[in-house]
Amino acid sequence: MKKYLVQFKPFLIFVSIFFLTYIVLTVLYKFYLNGYQGEELDAVTTITGKNSEQLLKFLNYDIIIQKSSQNPWQEIILNGRFIAQITEGCNAVSVMILFVSFVAAFSGNLKKTLWFIILGLISIYILNVFRISLLIVLSYNFPQYGKFLHNIFFPLMIYGYVFILWIFWINRFSKYAK
């Protein structure tokens, strides 16, 4: 048994750090969400919606993203037409937790690890705002593709970006980089 523990030590360390980080961050996020009552919408989701609205207004779209009066989401109205809603799951925090857990599990130099995590989280947030904004415009112009865009294309976009960040991290900065 000891032979296998020694042989698989790097893998076991990776898995342990990944899951420990993932569980701790997920529990902390759940505590954060539990601070919001019933119809309240968490601050991260609210800011994400506001930033998407600001981006589309900057691009001269007639957009309103407002808190639903009775539900925990934001309503999206483009050119006077209800398009969709932004819920807690749209804020990409779960994707960010996954990103941080993976980078931590492949950590290298502490300073580089922290900088990569910070810059990665900022870039994921910005990509998510662009993703939501583009989804709004495409759902308005091509409503027949709404489910495909929301359920397949845009998740592939954000998870694909995170995957590229991971590959970049492993090859450039992690302790396994050559």
PDB file of C-alpha atoms in Angstrom:
ATOM      1  CA  MET A   1       0.000   0.000   0.000  1.00  0.00           C
ATOM      2  CA  LYS A   2       2.823   2.381   0.898  1.00  0.00           C
ATOM      3  CA  LYS A   3       4.329   1.736  -2.536  1.00  0.00           C
ATOM      4  CA  TYR A   4       1.148   2.996  -4.225  1.00  0.00           C
ATOM      5  CA  LEU A   5       0.895   6.033  -1.963  1.00  0.00           C
ATOM      6  CA  VAL A   6       4.439   6.997  -2.906  1.00  0.00           C
ATOM      7  CA  GLN A   7       3.846   6.245  -6.578  1.00  0.00           C
ATOM      8  CA  PHE A   8       0.623   8.283  -6.775  1.00  0.00           C
ATOM      9  CA  LYS A   9       1.629  11.004  -4.321  1.00  0.00           C
ATOM     10  CA  PRO A  10       1.555  13.883  -6.883  1.00  0.00           C
ATOM     11  CA  PHE A  11      -1.893  12.834  -8.076  1.00  0.00           C
ATOM     12  CA  LEU A  12      -3.219  12.432  -4.529  1.00  0.00           C
ATOM     13  CA  ILE A  13      -1.860  15.851  -3.546  1.00  0.00           C
ATOM     14  CA  PHE A  14      -3.477  17.428  -6.617  1.00  0.00           C
ATOM     15  CA  VAL A  15      -6.859  15.793  -5.937  1.00  0.00           C
ATOM     16  CA  SER A  16      -6.736  16.660  -2.229  1.00  0.00           C
ATOM     17  CA  ILE A  17      -5.885  20.328  -2.806  1.00  0.00           C
ATOM     18  CA  PHE A  18      -8.432  20.626  -5.631  1.00  0.00           C
ATOM     19  CA  PHE A  19     -11.336  19.157  -3.657  1.00  0.00           C
ATOM     20  CA  LEU A  20     -10.427  20.896  -0.411  1.00  0.00           C
ATOM     21  CA  THR A  21     -10.263  24.281  -2.170  1.00  0.00           C
ATOM     22  CA  TYR A  22     -13.446  23.563  -4.118  1.00  0.00           C
ATOM     23  CA  ILE A  23     -15.399  22.486  -1.024  1.00  0.00           C
ATOM     24  CA  VAL A  24     -14.200  25.416   1.110  1.00  0.00           C
ATOM     25  CA  LEU A  25     -14.981  28.007  -1.581  1.00  0.00           C
ATOM     26  CA  THR A  26     -18.361  26.434  -2.354  1.00  0.00           C
ATOM     27  CA  VAL A  27     -19.334  26.398   1.324  1.00  0.00           C
ATOM     28  CA  LEU A  28     -18.241  30.038   1.705  1.00  0.00           C
ATOM     29  CA  TYR A  29     -20.274  30.966  -1.375  1.00  0.00           C
ATOM     30  CA  LYS A  30     -23.325  29.157   0.003  1.00  0.00           C
ATOM     31  CA  PHE A  31     -22.964  31.077   3.286  1.00  0.00           C
ATOM     32  CA  TYR A  32     -22.798  34.269   1.240  1.00  0.00           C
ATOM     33  CA  LEU A  33     -25.962  33.324  -0.672  1.00  0.00           C
ATOM     34  CA  ASN A  34     -27.767  32.348   2.537  1.00  0.00           C
ATOM     35  CA  GLY A  35     -27.388  35.956   3.660  1.00  0.00           C
ATOM     36  CA  TYR A  36     -30.013  36.908   1.080  1.00  0.00           C
ATOM     37  CA  GLN A  37     -33.686  36.407   1.867  1.00  0.00           C
ATOM     38  CA  GLY A  38     -36.371  34.950  -0.439  1.00  0.00           C
ATOM     39  CA  GLU A  39     -36.841  37.473  -3.234  1.00  0.00           C
ATOM     40  CA  GLU A  40     -33.509  39.209  -2.684  1.00  0.00           C
ATOM     41  CA  LEU A  41     -30.869  38.867  -5.363  1.00  0.00           C
ATOM     42  CA  ASP A  42     -27.223  38.597  -4.358  1.00  0.00           C
ATOM     43  CA  ALA A  43     -24.880  41.518  -5.004  1.00  0.00           C
ATOM     44  CA  VAL A  44     -22.600  39.704  -7.465  1.00  0.00           C
ATOM     45  CA  THR A  45     -25.515  38.810  -9.734  1.00  0.00           C
ATOM     46  CA  THR A  46     -26.938  42.326  -9.437  1.00  0.00           C
ATOM     47  CA  ILE A  47     -23.608  43.907 -10.404  1.00  0.00           C
ATOM     48  CA  THR A  48     -23.158  41.449 -13.273  1.00  0.00           C
ATOM     49  CA  GLY A  49     -26.581  42.438 -14.630  1.00  0.00           C
ATOM     50  CA  LYS A  50     -25.835  46.142 -14.213  1.00  0.00           C
ATOM     51  CA  ASN A  51     -22.493  45.801 -16.013  1.00  0.00           C
ATOM     52  CA  SER A  52     -24.189  43.940 -18.876  1.00  0.00           C
ATOM     53  CA  GLU A  53     -26.786  46.699 -19.072  1.00  0.00           C
ATOM     54  CA  GLN A  54     -24.058  49.380 -19.091  1.00  0.00           C
ATOM     55  CA  LEU A  55     -22.185  47.599 -21.879  1.00  0.00           C
ATOM     56  CA  LEU A  56     -25.290  47.323 -24.044  1.00  0.00           C
ATOM     57  CA  LYS A  57     -26.253  50.948 -23.372  1.00  0.00           C
ATOM     58  CA  PHE A  58     -22.716  51.953 -24.370  1.00  0.00           C
ATOM     59  CA  LEU A  59     -23.326  50.065 -27.628  1.00  0.00           C
ATOM     60  CA  ASN A  60     -26.573  52.075 -28.079  1.00  0.00           C
ATOM     61  CA  TYR A  61     -29.057  49.327 -27.266  1.00  0.00           C
ATOM     62  CA  ASP A  62     -32.384  50.211 -25.670  1.00  0.00           C
ATOM     63  CA  ILE A  63     -31.919  47.907 -22.700  1.00  0.00           C
ATOM     64  CA  ILE A  64     -33.336  47.733 -19.213  1.00  0.00           C
ATOM     65  CA  ILE A  65     -32.149  45.159 -16.712  1.00  0.00           C
ATOM     66  CA  GLN A  66     -34.149  45.497 -13.518  1.00  0.00           C
ATOM     67  CA  LYS A  67     -34.816  43.532 -10.379  1.00  0.00           C
ATOM     68  CA  SER A  68     -38.017  41.529 -10.535  1.00  0.00           C
ATOM     69  CA  SER A  69     -40.457  42.878  -7.972  1.00  0.00           C
ATOM     70  CA  GLN A  70     -41.482  39.420  -6.749  1.00  0.00           C
ATOM     71  CA  ASN A  71     -38.695  37.030  -7.707  1.00  0.00           C
ATOM     72  CA  PRO A  72     -34.947  36.619  -7.059  1.00  0.00           C
ATOM     73  CA  TRP A  73     -33.783  37.539 -10.553  1.00  0.00           C
ATOM     74  CA  GLN A  74     -33.343  40.453 -12.909  1.00  0.00           C
ATOM     75  CA  GLU A  75     -35.628  40.951 -15.887  1.00  0.00           C
ATOM     76  CA  ILE A  76     -34.065  41.808 -19.232  1.00  0.00           C
ATOM     77  CA  ILE A  77     -36.056  44.098 -21.507  1.00  0.00           C
ATOM     78  CA  LEU A  78     -34.576  44.924 -24.910  1.00  0.00           C
ATOM     79  CA  ASN A  79     -36.400  47.361 -27.198  1.00  0.00           C
ATOM     80  CA  GLY A  80     -39.457  47.124 -24.945  1.00  0.00           C
ATOM     81  CA  ARG A  81     -39.631  43.330 -25.179  1.00  0.00           C
ATOM     82  CA  PHE A  82     -38.966  40.922 -22.304  1.00  0.00           C
ATOM     83  CA  ILE A  83     -36.070  38.706 -23.377  1.00  0.00           C
ATOM     84  CA  ALA A  84     -34.978  36.637 -20.388  1.00  0.00           C
ATOM     85  CA  GLN A  85     -33.898  36.823 -16.784  1.00  0.00           C
ATOM     86  CA  ILE A  86     -30.576  36.877 -14.985  1.00  0.00           C
ATOM     87  CA  THR A  87     -30.434  34.551 -11.995  1.00  0.00           C
ATOM     88  CA  GLU A  88     -27.728  33.727  -9.463  1.00  0.00           C
ATOM     89  CA  GLY A  89     -26.358  31.004 -11.749  1.00  0.00           C
ATOM     90  CA  CYS A  90     -25.555  33.593 -14.432  1.00  0.00           C
ATOM     91  CA  ASN A  91     -22.888  35.356 -12.381  1.00  0.00           C
ATOM     92  CA  ALA A  92     -20.158  32.765 -13.166  1.00  0.00           C
ATOM     93  CA  VAL A  93     -19.110  32.406  -9.509  1.00  0.00           C
ATOM     94  CA  SER A  94     -19.292  28.605  -9.764  1.00  0.00           C
ATOM     95  CA  VAL A  95     -16.978  28.759 -12.797  1.00  0.00           C
ATOM     96  CA  MET A  96     -14.630  31.024 -10.851  1.00  0.00           C
ATOM     97  CA  ILE A  97     -14.566  28.576  -7.929  1.00  0.00           C
ATOM     98  CA  LEU A  98     -13.664  25.763 -10.311  1.00  0.00           C
ATOM     99  CA  PHE A  99     -10.914  27.919 -11.859  1.00  0.00           C
ATOM    100  CA  VAL A 100      -9.390  28.839  -8.486  1.00  0.00           C
ATOM    101  CA  SER A 101      -9.518  25.237  -7.263  1.00  0.00           C
ATOM    102  CA  PHE A 102      -7.661  23.949 -10.297  1.00  0.00           C
ATOM    103  CA  VAL A 103      -4.982  26.669 -10.212  1.00  0.00           C
ATOM    104  CA  ALA A 104      -4.492  26.125  -6.469  1.00  0.00           C
ATOM    105  CA  ALA A 105      -4.092  22.381  -7.036  1.00  0.00           C
ATOM    106  CA  PHE A 106      -1.366  23.075  -9.618  1.00  0.00           C
ATOM    107  CA  SER A 107       0.099  25.959  -7.667  1.00  0.00           C
ATOM    108  CA  GLY A 108       3.624  27.097  -8.127  1.00  0.00           C
ATOM    109  CA  ASN A 109       5.209  30.223  -6.761  1.00  0.00           C
ATOM    110  CA  LEU A 110       2.730  31.810  -4.293  1.00  0.00           C
ATOM    111  CA  LYS A 111       3.042  35.320  -5.755  1.00  0.00           C
ATOM    112  CA  LYS A 112       2.540  34.087  -9.334  1.00  0.00           C
ATOM    113  CA  THR A 113      -0.336  31.858  -8.229  1.00  0.00           C
ATOM    114  CA  LEU A 114      -2.159  34.720  -6.510  1.00  0.00           C
ATOM    115  CA  TRP A 115      -1.613  37.089  -9.429  1.00  0.00           C
ATOM    116  CA  PHE A 116      -2.799  34.499 -11.929  1.00  0.00           C
ATOM    117  CA  ILE A 117      -5.905  33.814  -9.847  1.00  0.00           C
ATOM    118  CA  ILE A 118      -6.732  37.529  -9.491  1.00  0.00           C
ATOM    119  CA  LEU A 119      -6.186  38.301 -13.178  1.00  0.00           C
ATOM    120  CA  GLY A 120      -8.005  35.109 -14.175  1.00  0.00           C
ATOM    121  CA  LEU A 121     -11.034  35.986 -12.029  1.00  0.00           C
ATOM    122  CA  ILE A 122     -11.165  39.506 -13.477  1.00  0.00           C
ATOM    123  CA  SER A 123     -10.954  38.178 -17.035  1.00  0.00           C
ATOM    124  CA  ILE A 124     -13.627  35.530 -16.365  1.00  0.00           C
ATOM    125  CA  TYR A 125     -15.926  38.223 -14.946  1.00  0.00           C
ATOM    126  CA  ILE A 126     -15.386  40.487 -17.970  1.00  0.00           C
ATOM    127  CA  LEU A 127     -15.941  37.590 -20.372  1.00  0.00           C
ATOM    128  CA  ASN A 128     -19.125  36.710 -18.497  1.00  0.00           C
ATOM    129  CA  VAL A 129     -20.480  40.268 -18.861  1.00  0.00           C
ATOM    130  CA  PHE A 130     -19.749  40.101 -22.609  1.00  0.00           C
ATOM    131  CA  ARG A 131     -21.295  36.625 -22.746  1.00  0.00           C
ATOM    132  CA  ILE A 132     -24.524  37.787 -21.088  1.00  0.00           C
ATOM    133  CA  SER A 133     -24.690  40.887 -23.289  1.00  0.00           C
ATOM    134  CA  LEU A 134     -24.160  38.900 -26.461  1.00  0.00           C
ATOM    135  CA  LEU A 135     -26.692  36.299 -25.347  1.00  0.00           C
ATOM    136  CA  ILE A 136     -29.269  39.061 -24.836  1.00  0.00           C
ATOM    137  CA  VAL A 137     -28.727  40.519 -28.304  1.00  0.00           C
ATOM    138  CA  LEU A 138     -28.667  37.127 -30.032  1.00  0.00           C
ATOM    139  CA  SER A 139     -31.756  35.931 -28.145  1.00  0.00           C
ATOM    140  CA  TYR A 140     -33.586  39.069 -29.257  1.00  0.00           C
ATOM    141  CA  ASN A 141     -32.566  38.719 -32.912  1.00  0.00           C
ATOM    142  CA  PHE A 142     -32.669  34.921 -33.142  1.00  0.00           C
ATOM    143  CA  PRO A 143     -35.189  33.681 -30.553  1.00  0.00           C
ATOM    144  CA  GLN A 144     -35.369  30.274 -32.240  1.00  0.00           C
ATOM    145  CA  TYR A 145     -31.750  29.629 -31.161  1.00  0.00           C
ATOM    146  CA  GLY A 146     -32.210  30.821 -27.574  1.00  0.00           C
ATOM    147  CA  LYS A 147     -31.989  27.401 -25.913  1.00  0.00           C
ATOM    148  CA  PHE A 148     -28.991  26.353 -27.993  1.00  0.00           C
ATOM    149  CA  LEU A 149     -27.171  29.603 -27.246  1.00  0.00           C
ATOM    150  CA  HIS A 150     -27.959  29.521 -23.520  1.00  0.00           C
ATOM    151  CA  ASN A 151     -27.521  25.798 -22.847  1.00  0.00           C
ATOM    152  CA  ILE A 152     -24.709  24.829 -25.228  1.00  0.00           C
ATOM    153  CA  PHE A 153     -22.832  27.617 -27.008  1.00  0.00           C
ATOM    154  CA  PHE A 154     -22.288  30.072 -24.169  1.00  0.00           C
ATOM    155  CA  PRO A 155     -21.393  27.456 -21.522  1.00  0.00           C
ATOM    156  CA  LEU A 156     -18.841  26.092 -24.020  1.00  0.00           C
ATOM    157  CA  MET A 157     -17.541  29.614 -24.445  1.00  0.00           C
ATOM    158  CA  ILE A 158     -16.915  30.301 -20.754  1.00  0.00           C
ATOM    159  CA  TYR A 159     -15.736  26.791 -19.827  1.00  0.00           C
ATOM    160  CA  GLY A 160     -13.530  26.740 -22.940  1.00  0.00           C
ATOM    161  CA  TYR A 161     -11.939  29.997 -21.842  1.00  0.00           C
ATOM    162  CA  VAL A 162     -11.297  28.609 -18.354  1.00  0.00           C
ATOM    163  CA  PHE A 163      -9.782  25.487 -19.914  1.00  0.00           C
ATOM    164  CA  ILE A 164      -7.422  27.675 -21.980  1.00  0.00           C
ATOM    165  CA  LEU A 165      -6.432  29.557 -18.807  1.00  0.00           C
ATOM    166  CA  TRP A 166      -5.693  26.235 -17.086  1.00  0.00           C
ATOM    167  CA  ILE A 167      -3.518  25.029 -19.962  1.00  0.00           C
ATOM    168  CA  PHE A 168      -1.674  28.352 -19.974  1.00  0.00           C
ATOM    169  CA  TRP A 169      -1.189  28.119 -16.207  1.00  0.00           C
ATOM    170  CA  ILE A 170       0.121  24.550 -16.282  1.00  0.00           C
ATOM    171  CA  ASN A 171       2.523  25.208 -19.158  1.00  0.00           C
ATOM    172  CA  ARG A 172       3.828  28.587 -17.985  1.00  0.00           C
ATOM    173  CA  PHE A 173       3.609  29.037 -14.246  1.00  0.00           C
ATOM    174  CA  SER A 174       2.706  25.893 -12.306  1.00  0.00           C
ATOM    175  CA  LYS A 175       5.308  23.817 -10.560  1.00  0.00           C
ATOM    176  CA  TYR A 176       4.973  21.354 -13.444  1.00  0.00           C
ATOM    177  CA  ALA A 177       5.937  23.899 -16.121  1.00  0.00           C
ATOM    178  CA  LYS A 178       9.162  23.061 -17.920  1.00  0.00           C
TER     179      LYS A 178
END
